[in-house]
mmCIF file of C-alpha atoms in Angstrom:
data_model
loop_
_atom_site.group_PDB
_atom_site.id
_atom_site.type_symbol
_atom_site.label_atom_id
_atom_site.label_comp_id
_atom_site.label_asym_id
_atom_site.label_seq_id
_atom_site.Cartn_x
_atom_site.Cartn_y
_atom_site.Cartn_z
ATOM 1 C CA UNK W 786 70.585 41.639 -4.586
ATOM 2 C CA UNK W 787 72.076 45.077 -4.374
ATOM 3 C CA UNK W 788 69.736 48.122 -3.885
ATOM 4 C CA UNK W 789 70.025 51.255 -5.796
ATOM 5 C CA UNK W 790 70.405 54.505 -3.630
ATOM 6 C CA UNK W 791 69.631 57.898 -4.663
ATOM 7 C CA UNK W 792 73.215 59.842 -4.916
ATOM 8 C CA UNK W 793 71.668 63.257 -3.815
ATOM 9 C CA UNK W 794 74.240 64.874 -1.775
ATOM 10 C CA UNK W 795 71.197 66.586 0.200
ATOM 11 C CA UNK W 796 68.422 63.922 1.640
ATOM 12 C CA UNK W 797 64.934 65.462 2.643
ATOM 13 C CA UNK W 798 64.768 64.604 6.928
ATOM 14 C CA UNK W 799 61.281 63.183 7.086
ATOM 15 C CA UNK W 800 62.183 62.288 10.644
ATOM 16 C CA UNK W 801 63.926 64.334 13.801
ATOM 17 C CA UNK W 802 64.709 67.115 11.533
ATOM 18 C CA UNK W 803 61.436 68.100 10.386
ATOM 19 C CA UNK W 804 60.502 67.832 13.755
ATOM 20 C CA UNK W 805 63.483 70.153 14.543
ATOM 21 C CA UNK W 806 61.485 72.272 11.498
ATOM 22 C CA UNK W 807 58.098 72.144 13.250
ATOM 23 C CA UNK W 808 59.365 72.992 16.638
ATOM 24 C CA UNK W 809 61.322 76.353 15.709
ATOM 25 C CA UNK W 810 58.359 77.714 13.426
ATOM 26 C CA UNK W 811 55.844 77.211 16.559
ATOM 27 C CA UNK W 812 58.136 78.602 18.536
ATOM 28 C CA UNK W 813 58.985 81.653 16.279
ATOM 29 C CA UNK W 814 55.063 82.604 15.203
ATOM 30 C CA UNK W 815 53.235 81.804 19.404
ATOM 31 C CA UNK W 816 56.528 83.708 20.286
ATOM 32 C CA UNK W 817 57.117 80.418 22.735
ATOM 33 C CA UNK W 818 60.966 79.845 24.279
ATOM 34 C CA UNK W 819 61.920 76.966 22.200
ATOM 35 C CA UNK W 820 62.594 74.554 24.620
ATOM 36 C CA UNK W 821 58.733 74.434 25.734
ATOM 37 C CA UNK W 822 57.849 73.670 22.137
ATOM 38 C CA UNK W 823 58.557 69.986 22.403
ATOM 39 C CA UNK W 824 58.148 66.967 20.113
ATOM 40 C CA UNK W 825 55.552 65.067 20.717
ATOM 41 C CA UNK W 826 57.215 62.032 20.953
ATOM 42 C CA UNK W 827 60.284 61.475 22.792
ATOM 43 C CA UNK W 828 62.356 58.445 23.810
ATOM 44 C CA UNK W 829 62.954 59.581 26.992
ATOM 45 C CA UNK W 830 59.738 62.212 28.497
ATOM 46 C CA UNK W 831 60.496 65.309 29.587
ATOM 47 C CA UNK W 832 59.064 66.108 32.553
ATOM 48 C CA UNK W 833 56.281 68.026 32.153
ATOM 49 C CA UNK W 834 55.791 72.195 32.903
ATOM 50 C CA UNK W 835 54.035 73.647 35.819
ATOM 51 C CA UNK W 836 50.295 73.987 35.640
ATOM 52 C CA UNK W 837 50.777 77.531 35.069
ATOM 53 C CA UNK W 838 53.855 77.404 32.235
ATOM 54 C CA UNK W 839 52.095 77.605 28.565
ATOM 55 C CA UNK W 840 53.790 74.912 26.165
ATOM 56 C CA UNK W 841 53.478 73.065 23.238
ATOM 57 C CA UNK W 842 53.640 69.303 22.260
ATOM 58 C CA UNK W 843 54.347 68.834 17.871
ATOM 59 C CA UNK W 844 54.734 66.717 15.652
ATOM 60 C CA UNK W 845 54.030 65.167 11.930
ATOM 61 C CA UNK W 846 51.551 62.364 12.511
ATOM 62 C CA UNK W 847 51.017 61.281 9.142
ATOM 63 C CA UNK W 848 53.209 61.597 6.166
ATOM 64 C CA UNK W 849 50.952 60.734 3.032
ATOM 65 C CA UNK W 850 52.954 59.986 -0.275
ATOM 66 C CA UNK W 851 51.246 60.689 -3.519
ATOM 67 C CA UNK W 852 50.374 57.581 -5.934
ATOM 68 C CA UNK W 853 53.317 57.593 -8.037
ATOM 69 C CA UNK W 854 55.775 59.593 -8.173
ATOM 70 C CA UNK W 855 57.137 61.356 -11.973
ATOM 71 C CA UNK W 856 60.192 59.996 -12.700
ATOM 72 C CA UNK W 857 62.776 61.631 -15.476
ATOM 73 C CA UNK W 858 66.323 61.766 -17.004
ATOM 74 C CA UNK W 859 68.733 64.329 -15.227
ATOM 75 C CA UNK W 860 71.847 63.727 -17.955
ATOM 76 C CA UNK W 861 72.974 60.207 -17.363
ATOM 77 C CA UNK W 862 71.019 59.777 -13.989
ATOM 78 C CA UNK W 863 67.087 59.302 -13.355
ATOM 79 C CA UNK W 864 65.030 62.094 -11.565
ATOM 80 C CA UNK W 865 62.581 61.246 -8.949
ATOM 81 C CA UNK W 866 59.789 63.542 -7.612
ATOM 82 C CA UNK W 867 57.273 63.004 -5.606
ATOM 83 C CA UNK W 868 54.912 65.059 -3.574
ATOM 84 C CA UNK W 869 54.272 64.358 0.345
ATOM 85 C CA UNK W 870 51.586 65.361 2.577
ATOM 86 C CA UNK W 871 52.710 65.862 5.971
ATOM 87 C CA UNK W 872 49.639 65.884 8.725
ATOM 88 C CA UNK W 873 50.948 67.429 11.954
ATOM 89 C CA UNK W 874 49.466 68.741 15.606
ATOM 90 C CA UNK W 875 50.119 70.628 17.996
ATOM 91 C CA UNK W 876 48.534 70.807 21.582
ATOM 92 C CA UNK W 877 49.044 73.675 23.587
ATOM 93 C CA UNK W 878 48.964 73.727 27.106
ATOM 94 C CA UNK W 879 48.912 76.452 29.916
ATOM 95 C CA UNK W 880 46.572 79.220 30.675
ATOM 96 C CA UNK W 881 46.936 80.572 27.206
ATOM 97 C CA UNK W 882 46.499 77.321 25.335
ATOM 98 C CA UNK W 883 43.752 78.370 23.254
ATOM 99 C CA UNK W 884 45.466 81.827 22.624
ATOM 100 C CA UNK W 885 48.312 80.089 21.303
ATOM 101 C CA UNK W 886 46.584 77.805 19.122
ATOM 102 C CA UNK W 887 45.235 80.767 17.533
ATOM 103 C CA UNK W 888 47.936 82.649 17.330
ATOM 104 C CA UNK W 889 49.619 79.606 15.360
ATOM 105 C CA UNK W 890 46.705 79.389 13.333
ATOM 106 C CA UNK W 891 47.103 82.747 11.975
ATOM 107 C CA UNK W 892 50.849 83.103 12.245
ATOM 108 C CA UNK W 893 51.015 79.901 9.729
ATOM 109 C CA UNK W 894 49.062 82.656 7.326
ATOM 110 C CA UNK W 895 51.495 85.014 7.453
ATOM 111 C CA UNK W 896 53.658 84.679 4.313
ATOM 112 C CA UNK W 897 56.617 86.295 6.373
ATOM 113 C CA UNK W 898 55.960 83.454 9.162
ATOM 114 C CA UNK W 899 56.160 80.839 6.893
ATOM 115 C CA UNK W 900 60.480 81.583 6.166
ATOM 116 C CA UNK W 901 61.570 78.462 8.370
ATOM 117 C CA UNK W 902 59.161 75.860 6.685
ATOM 118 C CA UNK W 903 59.873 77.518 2.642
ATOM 119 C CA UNK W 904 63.968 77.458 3.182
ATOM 120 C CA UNK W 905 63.278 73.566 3.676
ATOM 121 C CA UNK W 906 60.552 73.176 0.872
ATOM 122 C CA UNK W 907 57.358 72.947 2.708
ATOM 123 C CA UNK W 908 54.601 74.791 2.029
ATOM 124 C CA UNK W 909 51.087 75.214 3.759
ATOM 125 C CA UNK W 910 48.215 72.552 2.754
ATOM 126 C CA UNK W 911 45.686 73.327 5.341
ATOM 127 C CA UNK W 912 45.153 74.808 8.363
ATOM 128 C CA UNK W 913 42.584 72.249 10.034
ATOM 129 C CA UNK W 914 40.523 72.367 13.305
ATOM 130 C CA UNK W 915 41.034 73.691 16.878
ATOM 131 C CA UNK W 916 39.748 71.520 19.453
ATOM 132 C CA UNK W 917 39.768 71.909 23.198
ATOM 133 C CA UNK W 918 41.068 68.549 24.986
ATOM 134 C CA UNK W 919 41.348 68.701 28.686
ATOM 135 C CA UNK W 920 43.986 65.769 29.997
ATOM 136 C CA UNK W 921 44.023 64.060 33.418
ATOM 137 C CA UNK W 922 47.686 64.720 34.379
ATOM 138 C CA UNK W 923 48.863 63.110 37.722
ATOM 139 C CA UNK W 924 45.483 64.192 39.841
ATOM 140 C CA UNK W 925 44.797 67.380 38.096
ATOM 141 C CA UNK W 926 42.775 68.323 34.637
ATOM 142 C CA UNK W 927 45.134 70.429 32.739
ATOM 143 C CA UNK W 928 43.904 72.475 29.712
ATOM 144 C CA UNK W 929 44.491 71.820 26.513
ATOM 145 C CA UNK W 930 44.359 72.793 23.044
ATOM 146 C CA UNK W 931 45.007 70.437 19.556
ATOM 147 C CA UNK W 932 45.249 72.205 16.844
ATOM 148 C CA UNK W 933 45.993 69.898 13.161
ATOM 149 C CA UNK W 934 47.374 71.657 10.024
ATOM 150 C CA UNK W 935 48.901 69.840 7.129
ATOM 151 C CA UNK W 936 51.902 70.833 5.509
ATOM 152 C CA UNK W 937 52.932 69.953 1.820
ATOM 153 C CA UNK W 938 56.835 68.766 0.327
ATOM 154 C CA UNK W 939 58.265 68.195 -2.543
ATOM 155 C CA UNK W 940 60.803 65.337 -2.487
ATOM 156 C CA UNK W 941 63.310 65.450 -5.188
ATOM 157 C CA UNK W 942 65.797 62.574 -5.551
ATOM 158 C CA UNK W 943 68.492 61.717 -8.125
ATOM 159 C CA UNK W 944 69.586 57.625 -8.435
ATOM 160 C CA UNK W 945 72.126 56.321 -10.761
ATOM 161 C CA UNK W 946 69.731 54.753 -13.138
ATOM 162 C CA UNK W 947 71.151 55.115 -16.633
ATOM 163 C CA UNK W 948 69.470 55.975 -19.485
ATOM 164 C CA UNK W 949 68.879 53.283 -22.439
ATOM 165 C CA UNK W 950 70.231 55.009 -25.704
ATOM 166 C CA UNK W 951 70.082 52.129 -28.115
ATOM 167 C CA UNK W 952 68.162 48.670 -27.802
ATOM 168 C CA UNK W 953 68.465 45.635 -30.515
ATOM 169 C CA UNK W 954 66.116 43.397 -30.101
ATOM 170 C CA UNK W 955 65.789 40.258 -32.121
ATOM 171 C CA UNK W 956 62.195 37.761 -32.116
ATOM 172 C CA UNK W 957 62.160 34.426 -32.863
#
């Protein structure tokens, strides 16, 4: 059985490189160095900061796909599009971990701020809750700060499904 694959020449990343997305427009609106916005999930830990070094942890959690996508002829191919909620967090950490979480908050409102995520087709959904979420780290209770926003995408994908021009069909 042979799959069909969409012959897009440019493939929405739904994986490291929206992370990649994520982790330069945290560090661009809490005005972070970008290499203590991490992702939240790595293969390999970083170590982490110094009690006293604010950082951020981000991530998508949840990507949420809508029922069914609308499907349409493009010329002699078959259009896909489909609409994707993406659920992310970020926790903040430091002396200024709530600070930041604000200061994302209301950067992400900023229709300047929100250059990085548009020039990759993601728009703002919601800007969710802040909660404060203290973690045990080695022998010490470090501050910190979760704050979930979700994120909207449009997926757009082209496969090499031909259109049926003429059908003869014959009942018995």
């Amino acid at each position: 059985m042979v799959a069909l694959l969409p012959v897009s020449a440019l493939q929405p990343d739904e994986g490291d490189g929206l992370d990649d997305v994520l982790q330069l427009t945290v560090a661009g609106i809490v005005g972070l160095d970008p290499s203590l916005v991490r992702p939240r999930w790595q293969t390999v830990p970083a170590s982490e900061p110094m009690k006293a070094v604010n950082w951020c942890a981000i991530g998508a959690q949840n990507l949420i796909q809508d029922a069914g996508p609308y499907f349409g002829q493009d010329g002699d191919q078959t259009a896909m599009q489909r609409h994707l909620l993406i659920e992310a967090m970020a926790s903040f950490y430091g002396p200024a971990a709530r600070t930041n979480a604000g200061l994302l908050r209301d950067g992400l409102s900023v229709e300047a701020n929100r250059y990085i995520l548009r020039s990759v087709g993601i728009g703002i959904h919601s800007l969710d809750s802040t909660i404060r979420m203290p973690e045990l780290i080695g022998l010490e209770w470090r501050d910190r700060v979760d704050f979930s926003f979700s994120l909207t995408r449009q997926i757009d994908r082209i496969y090499p499904v031909k259109r049926i021009l003429i059908a003869v069909l014959k009942f018995n």
